[in-house]
Amino acid sequence: MRLEYFQLIDRIVEINRTEQTIRTEAIVPKENTIFEGHFPGFPLMPGVLLTEAMAQTSGWLLVALNNFKRMPFLAGVTEAKFRDFVRPGDVLSLTAKLVHDGSGFAITEAKAERGGKPVCSATLKFRVVDFPSAQTAQYMKDFAEQIQYPAELLA
Amino acid sequence: MSSTFDTVANIIAETCDIPRETITPESHAIDDLGIDSLDFLDIAFAIDKAFGIKMPLEQWTQEVNEGKATTAQYFVLKNLAARIDELVAAKGA
């Protein structure tokens, strides 16, 4: 995770377009200013950032399912549950599955596990629109390569 | 009125917490019921699921923006129910 850049996902492990699923990995940094306030003596990964990690995992799935031609933007979070504390240095395995492919929107279910045990889950809603600019599209493609987005899926 | 309208009205009432008795076939989802575009996504999700269709919201929006259609054609509920019936019929054809 590069929290300063709001990059919550370190690596795309697998995208299955047939099953409409994705698996990613995210390593919580051992040190970050966030933990100085959240909380002194008991550093915790904030639930809102775990939600963002699930959203970004879902987002890369939606990018893949739209052949890198459209971009998802988080529009709603429901049924978010945080089952266990996530601490600095934790290695998270995140998964997401497409629940509904609507016209201009999509719904996913996402979750994160640590060592095979669930730590959080949520149902997420996205608006799916054309890339707002060529610069944004290029940035996303460059970043996709950094996090090992499958080369064969890059248009 | 058709069962399609009743299903849609029930979905709107439940999704947007609008009293069911205030929702009529003549109600305009946006102008009369005050449903915004984000809430309408929840309604679209529920309608898609209930009828096994994919409402072409983007196409409808584009037609309205280009002046080829009015919002009433798609968002007055009796008209929305008719569009849904057409989509269901097309799916079964």
Coordinates of N, CA and C in Angstrom, one line a residue:
Chain A
M1 N 0.8 -1.2 0.0 CA 0.0 0.0 0.0 C 0.9 1.2 0.0
R2 N 0.5 2.2 -0.8 CA 1.1 3.5 -0.8 C 0.0 4.5 -0.3
L3 N -0.1 4.6 1.0 CA -1.3 5.3 1.5 C -1.2 6.8 1.1
E4 N 0.0 7.4 0.9 CA 0.1 8.8 0.6 C -0.5 9.1 -0.8
Y5 N -0.5 8.0 -1.7 CA -1.0 8.2 -3.0 C -2.4 7.5 -3.2
F6 N -2.9 7.0 -2.1 CA -4.2 6.3 -2.1 C -4.2 5.1 -3.0
Q7 N -3.0 4.5 -3.0 CA -2.9 3.3 -3.8 C -2.9 2.1 -2.8
L8 N -4.0 1.5 -2.7 CA -4.3 0.5 -1.6 C -3.9 -0.9 -2.0
I9 N -3.8 -1.1 -3.3 CA -3.5 -2.5 -3.8 C -2.1 -2.6 -4.3
D10 N -1.4 -3.6 -3.9 CA 0.0 -3.8 -4.3 C 0.2 -4.7 -5.5
R11 N -0.7 -5.7 -5.6 CA -0.5 -6.6 -6.7 C -1.9 -7.3 -7.1
I12 N -2.1 -7.4 -8.4 CA -3.2 -8.2 -8.8 C -2.7 -9.6 -9.0
V13 N -3.3 -10.5 -8.3 CA -2.9 -11.9 -8.3 C -3.6 -12.7 -9.5
E14 N -4.9 -12.4 -9.6 CA -5.6 -13.1 -10.7 C -6.9 -12.4 -11.0
I15 N -7.2 -12.4 -12.3 CA -8.5 -11.9 -12.8 C -9.1 -13.0 -13.6
N16 N -10.3 -13.4 -13.3 CA -11.0 -14.4 -14.1 C -12.2 -13.7 -14.7
R17 N -12.1 -13.4 -16.0 CA -13.2 -12.7 -16.6 C -14.5 -13.6 -16.8
T18 N -14.2 -14.9 -16.9 CA -15.3 -15.9 -17.1 C -16.2 -15.9 -15.8
E19 N -15.4 -16.1 -14.7 CA -16.1 -16.1 -13.4 C -16.4 -14.7 -12.8
Q20 N -15.9 -13.7 -13.5 CA -16.1 -12.3 -13.1 C -15.6 -12.1 -11.6
T21 N -14.4 -12.6 -11.4 CA -13.8 -12.4 -10.1 C -12.4 -11.9 -10.2
I22 N -11.9 -11.4 -9.1 CA -10.5 -10.9 -9.0 C -9.9 -11.2 -7.6
R23 N -8.6 -11.4 -7.6 CA -7.9 -11.5 -6.3 C -6.7 -10.6 -6.3
T24 N -6.5 -9.8 -5.2 CA -5.4 -8.9 -5.1 C -4.7 -9.1 -3.8
E25 N -3.5 -8.5 -3.7 CA -2.8 -8.6 -2.4 C -2.5 -7.1 -2.0
A26 N -2.5 -6.9 -0.7 CA -2.2 -5.6 -0.2 C -1.5 -5.8 1.1
I27 N -0.3 -5.1 1.3 CA 0.4 -5.2 2.5 C 0.3 -3.9 3.2
V28 N -0.2 -3.9 4.4 CA -0.3 -2.7 5.2 C 1.1 -2.3 5.6
P29 N 1.5 -1.0 5.4 CA 2.8 -0.5 5.8 C 3.0 -0.6 7.3
K30 N 4.3 -0.9 7.6 CA 4.6 -1.0 9.0 C 4.7 0.3 9.7
E31 N 5.0 1.3 9.0 CA 5.0 2.7 9.5 C 4.2 3.6 8.6
N32 N 3.5 4.5 9.2 CA 2.8 5.5 8.4 C 2.2 6.6 9.4
T33 N 2.2 7.8 9.0 CA 1.7 8.9 9.9 C 0.3 8.6 10.3
I34 N -0.5 7.9 9.5 CA -1.9 7.5 9.9 C -1.9 6.8 11.3
F35 N -0.9 6.0 11.5 CA -0.9 5.2 12.7 C -0.5 6.0 14.0
E36 N 0.0 7.2 13.7 CA 0.4 8.1 14.8 C -0.9 8.6 15.5
G37 N -1.9 8.7 14.7 CA -3.2 9.2 15.3 C -4.3 8.1 15.4
H38 N -4.1 7.0 14.8 CA -5.1 6.0 14.7 C -4.5 4.7 15.0
F39 N -4.1 4.3 16.3 CA -4.2 5.1 17.5 C -2.9 5.1 18.2
P40 N -2.5 6.1 19.0 CA -1.2 6.0 19.7 C -1.2 4.8 20.6
G41 N -0.2 4.0 20.4 CA -0.1 2.8 21.3 C -0.9 1.6 20.8
F42 N -1.7 1.8 19.8 CA -2.5 0.7 19.2 C -2.8 1.0 17.7
P43 N -1.8 1.0 16.9 CA -2.0 1.3 15.5 C -2.9 0.4 14.8
L44 N -3.9 1.0 14.1 CA -4.9 0.2 13.4 C -5.2 0.8 12.0
M45 N -5.4 -0.1 11.0 CA -5.7 0.3 9.7 C -7.2 0.8 9.7
P46 N -7.5 2.0 9.3 CA -8.9 2.5 9.4 C -9.8 1.7 8.5
G47 N -11.0 1.5 9.0 CA -12.0 0.8 8.2 C -12.3 1.5 6.9
V48 N -12.2 2.8 6.9 CA -12.5 3.5 5.6 C -11.5 3.1 4.6
L49 N -10.2 2.9 5.0 CA -9.2 2.5 4.0 C -9.3 1.1 3.6
L50 N -9.8 0.2 4.5 CA -10.1 -1.1 4.1 C -11.2 -1.2 3.1
T51 N -12.2 -0.3 3.3 CA -13.3 -0.2 2.3 C -12.7 0.2 0.9
E52 N -11.8 1.2 1.0 CA -11.2 1.7 -0.3 C -10.4 0.6 -0.9
A53 N -9.7 -0.3 -0.1 CA -9.0 -1.4 -0.7 C -9.9 -2.4 -1.4
M54 N -11.1 -2.6 -0.8 CA -12.1 -3.5 -1.4 C -12.6 -2.8 -2.7
A55 N -12.8 -1.5 -2.6 CA -13.3 -0.8 -3.8 C -12.3 -0.8 -4.9
Q56 N -11.0 -0.6 -4.6 CA -10.0 -0.6 -5.7 C -9.9 -2.1 -6.3
T57 N -10.0 -3.1 -5.4 CA -10.0 -4.4 -6.0 C -11.1 -4.6 -6.9
S58 N -12.3 -4.2 -6.5 CA -13.5 -4.3 -7.4 C -13.3 -3.5 -8.6
G59 N -12.7 -2.3 -8.5 CA -12.5 -1.4 -9.6 C -11.6 -2.0 -10.7
W60 N -10.6 -2.7 -10.3 CA -9.7 -3.4 -11.3 C -10.5 -4.5 -12.0
L61 N -11.3 -5.2 -11.3 CA -12.2 -6.2 -11.9 C -13.1 -5.5 -13.0
L62 N -13.7 -4.4 -12.6 CA -14.6 -3.8 -13.5 C -13.9 -3.2 -14.7
V63 N -12.7 -2.7 -14.5 CA -11.8 -2.2 -15.6 C -11.6 -3.4 -16.6
A64 N -11.3 -4.5 -16.0 CA -11.0 -5.7 -16.9 C -12.2 -6.2 -17.6
L65 N -13.4 -6.2 -16.9 CA -14.6 -6.6 -17.6 C -15.1 -5.7 -18.7
N66 N -14.6 -4.4 -18.6 CA -15.0 -3.4 -19.6 C -13.8 -3.2 -20.6
N67 N -12.9 -4.2 -20.6 CA -11.8 -4.2 -21.6 C -11.0 -2.9 -21.6
F68 N -10.8 -2.3 -20.4 CA -10.0 -1.1 -20.1 C -10.6 0.1 -21.0
K69 N -11.8 0.0 -21.3 CA -12.4 1.2 -22.0 C -13.3 2.1 -21.1
R70 N -13.6 1.6 -19.9 CA -14.4 2.4 -19.0 C -13.8 2.4 -17.6
M71 N -14.2 3.4 -16.8 CA -13.7 3.5 -15.5 C -14.8 3.5 -14.5
P72 N -14.6 2.7 -13.4 CA -15.6 2.7 -12.4 C -15.3 3.7 -11.3
F73 N -16.3 4.4 -10.7 CA -16.2 5.3 -9.6 C -17.1 4.8 -8.5
L74 N -16.6 4.7 -7.3 CA -17.4 4.3 -6.2 C -18.6 5.2 -6.0
A75 N -19.8 4.6 -5.8 CA -21.0 5.3 -5.7 C -21.8 4.9 -4.4
G76 N -21.5 3.8 -3.9 CA -22.2 3.4 -2.7 C -21.6 2.2 -2.0
V77 N -21.8 2.2 -0.7 CA -21.2 1.1 0.1 C -22.4 0.6 1.0
T78 N -22.7 -0.7 1.0 CA -23.7 -1.2 1.9 C -23.1 -2.5 2.5
E79 N -23.7 -2.9 3.6 CA -23.3 -4.1 4.3 C -21.8 -4.2 4.5
A80 N -21.2 -3.1 4.9 CA -19.8 -3.2 5.2 C -19.6 -3.7 6.6
K81 N -18.7 -4.7 6.8 CA -18.5 -5.3 8.1 C -17.0 -5.4 8.3
F82 N -16.6 -5.1 9.5 CA -15.2 -5.1 9.9 C -15.0 -6.1 11.0
R83 N -14.5 -7.2 10.7 CA -14.6 -8.4 11.7 C -13.4 -8.5 12.6
D84 N -12.3 -7.9 12.2 CA -11.1 -8.0 13.0 C -10.2 -6.8 12.8
F85 N -9.3 -6.5 13.8 CA -8.4 -5.5 13.6 C -7.4 -5.8 12.6
V86 N -7.0 -4.8 11.8 CA -5.9 -4.9 10.8 C -4.8 -4.0 11.2
R87 N -3.6 -4.6 11.4 CA -2.5 -3.9 12.0 C -1.4 -3.7 11.0
P88 N -0.5 -2.8 11.3 CA 0.7 -2.5 10.5 C 1.4 -3.8 10.1
G89 N 1.8 -4.0 8.9 CA 2.5 -5.2 8.4 C 1.7 -6.4 8.0
D90 N 0.4 -6.3 8.3 CA -0.5 -7.4 7.9 C -0.5 -7.5 6.3
V91 N -0.6 -8.8 5.9 CA -0.7 -9.1 4.5 C -2.2 -9.5 4.2
L92 N -2.9 -8.7 3.4 CA -4.3 -8.9 3.1 C -4.4 -9.6 1.7
S93 N -5.3 -10.5 1.6 CA -5.7 -11.1 0.3 C -7.2 -10.6 0.1
L94 N -7.4 -9.9 -1.0 CA -8.7 -9.3 -1.2 C -9.3 -10.0 -2.5
T95 N -10.6 -10.2 -2.4 CA -11.3 -10.7 -3.6 C -12.6 -9.9 -3.8
A96 N -13.0 -10.0 -5.1 CA -14.3 -9.3 -5.4 C -14.9 -10.1 -6.5
K97 N -16.2 -10.0 -6.5 CA -17.0 -10.7 -7.5 C -18.1 -9.8 -8.0
L98 N -18.3 -9.8 -9.4 CA -19.4 -9.0 -9.9 C -20.7 -9.6 -9.6
V99 N -21.6 -8.8 -9.0 CA -22.9 -9.3 -8.6 C -24.0 -8.8 -9.7
H100 N -23.8 -7.6 -10.2 CA -24.7 -7.1 -11.2 C -24.0 -6.2 -12.2
D101 N -24.2 -6.4 -13.5 CA -23.7 -5.6 -14.5 C -24.9 -4.7 -15.1
G102 N -25.1 -3.5 -14.6 CA -26.1 -2.7 -15.0 C -25.7 -1.8 -16.2
S103 N -26.6 -1.0 -16.6 CA -26.3 0.0 -17.7 C -25.7 1.3 -17.0
G104 N -24.4 1.3 -17.1 CA -23.7 2.5 -16.5 C -23.4 2.4 -15.0
F105 N -23.7 1.2 -14.5 CA -23.4 0.9 -13.1 C -23.1 -0.5 -12.9
A106 N -22.5 -0.8 -11.7 CA -22.2 -2.2 -11.4 C -22.2 -2.4 -9.9
I107 N -22.5 -3.6 -9.5 CA -22.5 -4.0 -8.1 C -21.5 -5.1 -7.9
T108 N -20.7 -5.0 -6.8 CA -19.8 -6.1 -6.5 C -19.9 -6.4 -5.0
E109 N -19.4 -7.7 -4.7 CA -19.3 -8.1 -3.4 C -17.8 -8.3 -3.2
A110 N -17.2 -7.7 -2.1 CA -15.8 -7.8 -1.9 C -15.5 -8.2 -0.5
K111 N -14.3 -8.8 -0.3 CA -13.9 -9.1 1.1 C -12.4 -9.2 1.1
A112 N -11.9 -9.1 2.3 CA -10.5 -9.2 2.6 C -10.2 -10.3 3.7
E113 N -9.2 -11.0 3.5 CA -8.8 -12.0 4.4 C -7.3 -11.8 4.8
R114 N -7.0 -12.3 6.0 CA -5.6 -12.3 6.5 C -5.3 -13.7 7.0
G115 N -4.4 -14.4 6.4 CA -4.1 -15.8 6.8 C -5.3 -16.7 6.7
G116 N -6.1 -16.4 5.7 CA -7.3 -17.3 5.5 C -8.5 -16.9 6.3
K117 N -8.4 -15.9 7.2 CA -9.5 -15.6 8.0 C -10.1 -14.2 7.6
P118 N -11.4 -14.1 7.5 CA -12.0 -12.9 7.0 C -11.8 -11.7 8.0
V119 N -11.5 -10.5 7.4 CA -11.3 -9.3 8.2 C -12.4 -8.3 7.9
C120 N -12.8 -8.3 6.6 CA -13.9 -7.3 6.3 C -14.6 -7.7 5.0
S121 N -15.7 -7.2 4.8 CA -16.5 -7.5 3.6 C -17.5 -6.3 3.3
A122 N -17.9 -6.2 2.1 CA -18.8 -5.1 1.8 C -19.5 -5.4 0.4
T123 N -20.6 -4.8 0.2 CA -21.3 -4.7 -1.1 C -21.1 -3.3 -1.6
L124 N -20.5 -3.2 -2.8 CA -20.1 -1.9 -3.4 C -20.8 -1.6 -4.7
K125 N -21.2 -0.3 -4.8 CA -21.9 0.1 -6.0 C -21.0 1.1 -6.8
F126 N -20.9 1.0 -8.1 CA -20.1 1.9 -8.9 C -20.8 2.4 -10.0
R127 N -20.6 3.7 -10.4 CA -20.9 4.2 -11.7 C -19.8 3.8 -12.6
V128 N -20.1 3.4 -13.8 CA -19.1 3.0 -14.8 C -19.3 3.9 -16.0
V129 N -18.2 4.7 -16.2 CA -18.3 5.7 -17.3 C -17.1 5.7 -18.2
D130 N -17.1 6.4 -19.3 CA -15.9 6.5 -20.1 C -14.8 7.2 -19.3
F131 N -13.6 6.9 -19.6 CA -12.5 7.5 -18.9 C -12.6 9.0 -19.1
P132 N -12.5 9.8 -18.0 CA -12.8 11.2 -18.0 C -11.8 12.0 -18.9
S133 N -10.6 11.4 -19.1 CA -9.6 12.1 -19.9 C -8.6 11.1 -20.4
A134 N -7.8 11.4 -21.4 CA -6.8 10.5 -21.9 C -5.7 10.4 -20.9
Q135 N -5.4 11.5 -20.2 CA -4.4 11.4 -19.1 C -4.8 10.4 -18.0
T136 N -6.0 10.4 -17.6 CA -6.5 9.5 -16.6 C -6.3 8.1 -17.1
A137 N -6.7 7.8 -18.4 CA -6.7 6.5 -18.9 C -5.2 6.0 -19.0
Q138 N -4.3 6.9 -19.4 CA -2.9 6.5 -19.5 C -2.3 6.2 -18.1
Y139 N -2.7 7.1 -17.1 CA -2.2 6.9 -15.7 C -2.7 5.5 -15.3
M140 N -3.9 5.1 -15.5 CA -4.5 3.8 -15.1 C -3.7 2.7 -15.8
K141 N -3.4 2.9 -17.0 CA -2.7 1.8 -17.7 C -1.3 1.6 -17.2
D142 N -0.6 2.8 -16.9 CA 0.7 2.7 -16.3 C 0.7 2.1 -15.0
F143 N -0.3 2.5 -14.2 CA -0.4 1.9 -12.8 C -0.7 0.4 -12.9
A144 N -1.6 0.1 -13.8 CA -2.0 -1.3 -14.0 C -0.7 -2.2 -14.2
E145 N 0.2 -1.7 -15.0 CA 1.4 -2.5 -15.2 C 2.2 -2.6 -13.9
Q146 N 2.2 -1.6 -13.1 CA 3.0 -1.6 -11.9 C 2.4 -2.7 -10.9
I147 N 1.1 -2.9 -10.9 CA 0.6 -3.9 -10.0 C 0.2 -5.2 -10.7
Q148 N 0.9 -5.4 -11.8 CA 0.9 -6.7 -12.5 C -0.5 -7.1 -13.0
Y149 N -1.2 -6.1 -13.5 CA -2.5 -6.3 -14.2 C -2.1 -7.2 -15.4
P150 N -2.9 -8.3 -15.6 CA -2.5 -9.3 -16.7 C -2.2 -8.6 -18.0
A151 N -1.1 -8.8 -18.6 CA -0.7 -8.1 -19.8 C -1.7 -8.4 -21.0
E152 N -2.2 -9.6 -21.0 CA -3.0 -10.0 -22.1 C -4.4 -9.3 -22.0
L153 N -4.7 -8.7 -20.9 CA -6.0 -8.0 -20.7 C -5.8 -6.5 -21.0
L154 N -4.6 -6.0 -21.2 CA -4.4 -4.6 -21.5 C -4.7 -4.4 -23.0
A155 N -5.7 -3.5 -23.2 CA -6.1 -3.3 -24.6 C -5.0 -2.6 -25.4
Chain B
M1 N -54.3 -1.4 -13.1 CA -52.9 -1.2 -13.7 C -52.1 -2.5 -13.7
S2 N -51.1 -2.5 -14.5 CA -50.4 -3.7 -14.7 C -49.6 -4.1 -13.5
S3 N -49.3 -5.4 -13.4 CA -48.5 -5.9 -12.3 C -47.1 -5.4 -12.4
T4 N -46.6 -5.0 -13.6 CA -45.3 -4.4 -13.8 C -45.3 -3.1 -13.0
F5 N -46.3 -2.3 -13.2 CA -46.3 -1.0 -12.4 C -46.3 -1.3 -10.9
D6 N -47.1 -2.2 -10.5 CA -47.1 -2.5 -9.0 C -45.8 -2.9 -8.5
T7 N -45.1 -3.8 -9.3 CA -43.8 -4.2 -8.9 C -42.8 -3.0 -8.8
V8 N -42.8 -2.2 -9.8 CA -41.9 -1.0 -9.8 C -42.3 -0.1 -8.7
A9 N -43.6 0.2 -8.5 CA -44.0 1.1 -7.4 C -43.5 0.5 -6.0
N10 N -43.7 -0.8 -5.9 CA -43.2 -1.4 -4.6 C -41.7 -1.2 -4.4
I11 N -41.0 -1.4 -5.5 CA -39.5 -1.3 -5.4 C -39.1 0.2 -5.0
I12 N -39.8 1.1 -5.7 CA -39.5 2.5 -5.4 C -39.8 2.9 -3.9
A13 N -41.0 2.4 -3.5 CA -41.4 2.7 -2.1 C -40.4 2.1 -1.1
E14 N -40.0 0.9 -1.4 CA -39.0 0.3 -0.5 C -37.6 0.9 -0.5
T15 N -37.2 1.1 -1.8 CA -35.8 1.6 -2.0 C -35.6 3.0 -1.5
C16 N -36.6 3.9 -1.8 CA -36.5 5.3 -1.5 C -37.3 5.8 -0.3
D17 N -37.9 4.8 0.4 CA -38.7 5.2 1.6 C -39.8 6.2 1.2
I18 N -40.5 6.0 0.2 CA -41.6 6.8 -0.3 C -42.9 6.1 0.0
P19 N -43.9 6.8 0.6 CA -45.2 6.1 0.9 C -45.8 5.5 -0.4
R20 N -46.1 4.2 -0.3 CA -46.5 3.5 -1.5 C -47.8 4.2 -2.1
E21 N -48.7 4.7 -1.3 CA -49.9 5.3 -1.8 C -49.7 6.6 -2.6
T22 N -48.6 7.2 -2.4 CA -48.3 8.4 -3.2 C -47.7 8.1 -4.6
I23 N -47.4 6.9 -4.9 CA -46.8 6.5 -6.1 C -47.9 6.1 -7.1
T24 N -48.1 6.8 -8.2 CA -49.2 6.5 -9.1 C -48.6 6.2 -10.5
P25 N -49.4 5.7 -11.4 CA -48.9 5.5 -12.8 C -48.5 6.8 -13.4
E26 N -49.1 7.9 -13.0 CA -48.8 9.2 -13.6 C -47.6 9.8 -13.0
S27 N -47.0 9.3 -11.9 CA -45.9 9.9 -11.2 C -44.7 9.9 -12.0
H28 N -44.0 11.0 -12.0 CA -42.7 11.2 -12.7 C -41.6 10.9 -11.6
A29 N -40.8 9.9 -11.9 CA -39.9 9.5 -10.9 C -39.0 10.6 -10.4
I30 N -38.6 11.5 -11.3 CA -37.7 12.5 -11.0 C -38.4 13.8 -10.5
D31 N -39.4 14.2 -11.3 CA -40.0 15.5 -11.0 C -41.0 15.4 -9.9
D32 N -41.8 14.3 -9.8 CA -42.8 14.2 -8.8 C -42.3 13.5 -7.5
L33 N -41.5 12.4 -7.7 CA -41.1 11.6 -6.5 C -39.7 12.1 -6.0
G34 N -39.0 12.9 -6.8 CA -37.7 13.5 -6.3 C -36.6 12.5 -6.2
I35 N -36.7 11.5 -7.0 CA -35.6 10.4 -7.0 C -34.4 11.0 -7.8
D36 N -33.3 10.9 -7.1 CA -32.1 11.4 -7.9 C -31.4 10.3 -8.6
S37 N -30.3 10.6 -9.3 CA -29.7 9.6 -10.2 C -29.1 8.5 -9.4
L38 N -28.5 8.8 -8.2 CA -27.9 7.7 -7.4 C -29.0 6.8 -6.9
D39 N -30.0 7.3 -6.3 CA -31.1 6.5 -5.9 C -31.7 5.6 -7.0
F40 N -31.7 6.2 -8.2 CA -32.3 5.5 -9.3 C -31.5 4.3 -9.7
L41 N -30.1 4.3 -9.4 CA -29.3 3.2 -9.6 C -29.8 2.0 -8.8
D42 N -30.2 2.3 -7.5 CA -30.7 1.2 -6.6 C -32.0 0.7 -7.2
I43 N -32.8 1.6 -7.7 CA -34.1 1.1 -8.3 C -33.8 0.3 -9.5
A44 N -32.9 0.7 -10.4 CA -32.5 0.0 -11.6 C -32.0 -1.4 -11.3
F45 N -31.2 -1.5 -10.2 CA -30.6 -2.8 -9.8 C -31.8 -3.7 -9.4
A46 N -32.7 -3.2 -8.6 CA -33.8 -4.0 -8.2 C -34.8 -4.4 -9.3
I47 N -35.0 -3.5 -10.3 CA -35.8 -3.8 -11.4 C -35.2 -4.8 -12.3
D48 N -33.9 -4.6 -12.6 CA -33.1 -5.6 -13.4 C -33.2 -7.0 -12.8
K49 N -33.1 -7.0 -11.5 CA -33.1 -8.3 -10.8 C -34.5 -8.9 -10.9
A50 N -35.5 -8.1 -10.6 CA -36.9 -8.6 -10.5 C -37.4 -9.1 -11.9
F51 N -37.0 -8.4 -13.0 CA -37.5 -8.8 -14.3 C -36.5 -9.5 -15.1
G52 N -35.3 -9.7 -14.6 CA -34.2 -10.4 -15.4 C -33.8 -9.7 -16.7
I53 N -33.8 -8.4 -16.6 CA -33.4 -7.5 -17.8 C -32.3 -6.6 -17.4
K54 N -31.8 -5.9 -18.4 CA -30.8 -4.8 -18.2 C -31.4 -3.5 -18.8
M55 N -32.0 -2.7 -17.9 CA -32.6 -1.5 -18.4 C -31.5 -0.6 -19.1
P56 N -31.7 -0.2 -20.3 CA -30.6 0.6 -21.0 C -30.6 2.1 -20.5
L57 N -30.2 2.3 -19.3 CA -30.3 3.6 -18.7 C -29.4 4.6 -19.5
E58 N -28.2 4.1 -19.9 CA -27.3 5.0 -20.6 C -27.9 5.5 -21.9
Q59 N -28.5 4.5 -22.6 CA -29.1 4.9 -23.9 C -30.2 5.9 -23.7
W60 N -31.1 5.6 -22.7 CA -32.2 6.5 -22.4 C -31.7 7.9 -22.1
T61 N -30.7 8.0 -21.2 CA -30.1 9.3 -20.8 C -29.5 10.0 -22.1
Q62 N -28.9 9.3 -22.9 CA -28.3 9.9 -24.1 C -29.4 10.5 -25.0
E63 N -30.5 9.7 -25.2 CA -31.6 10.1 -26.0 C -32.2 11.4 -25.4
V64 N -32.3 11.5 -24.1 CA -32.9 12.7 -23.5 C -31.9 13.9 -23.7
N65 N -30.6 13.6 -23.5 CA -29.7 14.7 -23.6 C -29.6 15.2 -25.0
E66 N -29.8 14.4 -26.0 CA -29.7 14.8 -27.4 C -31.1 15.3 -27.9
G67 N -32.1 15.4 -27.0 CA -33.4 15.9 -27.4 C -34.2 14.9 -28.2
K68 N -33.8 13.7 -28.3 CA -34.6 12.7 -29.1 C -35.7 12.1 -28.3
A69 N -35.7 12.3 -27.0 CA -36.8 11.8 -26.1 C -36.9 12.7 -24.9
T70 N -38.1 12.6 -24.3 CA -38.3 13.4 -23.1 C -38.1 12.5 -21.9
T71 N -37.8 13.1 -20.7 CA -37.7 12.2 -19.5 C -39.0 11.5 -19.2
A72 N -40.1 12.2 -19.6 CA -41.4 11.5 -19.3 C -41.6 10.2 -20.0
Q73 N -41.0 10.1 -21.2 CA -41.1 8.8 -21.9 C -40.5 7.6 -21.2
Y74 N -39.6 7.9 -20.3 CA -38.9 6.8 -19.6 C -39.2 6.8 -18.1
F75 N -39.5 8.0 -17.5 CA -39.5 8.1 -16.1 C -40.9 8.4 -15.5
V76 N -41.9 8.6 -16.3 CA -43.3 8.6 -15.8 C -43.6 7.1 -15.7
L77 N -44.1 6.7 -14.5 CA -44.0 5.2 -14.2 C -44.8 4.3 -15.1
K78 N -45.9 4.8 -15.6 CA -46.7 4.0 -16.5 C -45.9 3.7 -17.8
N79 N -45.1 4.8 -18.2 CA -44.2 4.6 -19.4 C -43.0 3.7 -19.1
L80 N -42.5 3.9 -17.9 CA -41.4 3.0 -17.4 C -41.8 1.5 -17.4
A81 N -43.0 1.3 -16.9 CA -43.6 -0.1 -16.9 C -43.7 -0.6 -18.3
A82 N -44.1 0.2 -19.2 CA -44.3 -0.2 -20.6 C -42.9 -0.6 -21.2
R83 N -41.9 0.3 -20.9 CA -40.6 0.0 -21.4 C -40.0 -1.4 -20.8
I84 N -40.3 -1.6 -19.6 CA -39.9 -2.8 -18.9 C -40.6 -4.0 -19.6
D85 N -41.9 -3.9 -19.8 CA -42.6 -5.0 -20.5 C -42.0 -5.2 -21.9
E86 N -41.6 -4.2 -22.6 CA -41.0 -4.4 -23.9 C -39.7 -5.1 -23.8
L87 N -38.9 -4.8 -22.8 CA -37.6 -5.5 -22.6 C -37.8 -6.9 -22.2
V88 N -38.8 -7.2 -21.4 CA -39.1 -8.6 -21.0 C -39.6 -9.3 -22.2
A89 N -40.4 -8.7 -23.0 CA -40.9 -9.4 -24.2 C -39.7 -9.7 -25.2
A90 N -38.8 -8.7 -25.3 CA -37.7 -8.9 -26.3 C -36.8 -10.0 -25.8
K91 N -36.7 -10.1 -24.5 CA -35.8 -11.1 -23.9 C -36.4 -12.5 -24.2
G92 N -37.7 -12.6 -24.2 CA -38.3 -13.9 -24.4 C -38.5 -14.3 -25.9
A93 N -38.3 -13.3 -26.8 CA -38.5 -13.5 -28.2 C -37.5 -14.4 -28.8

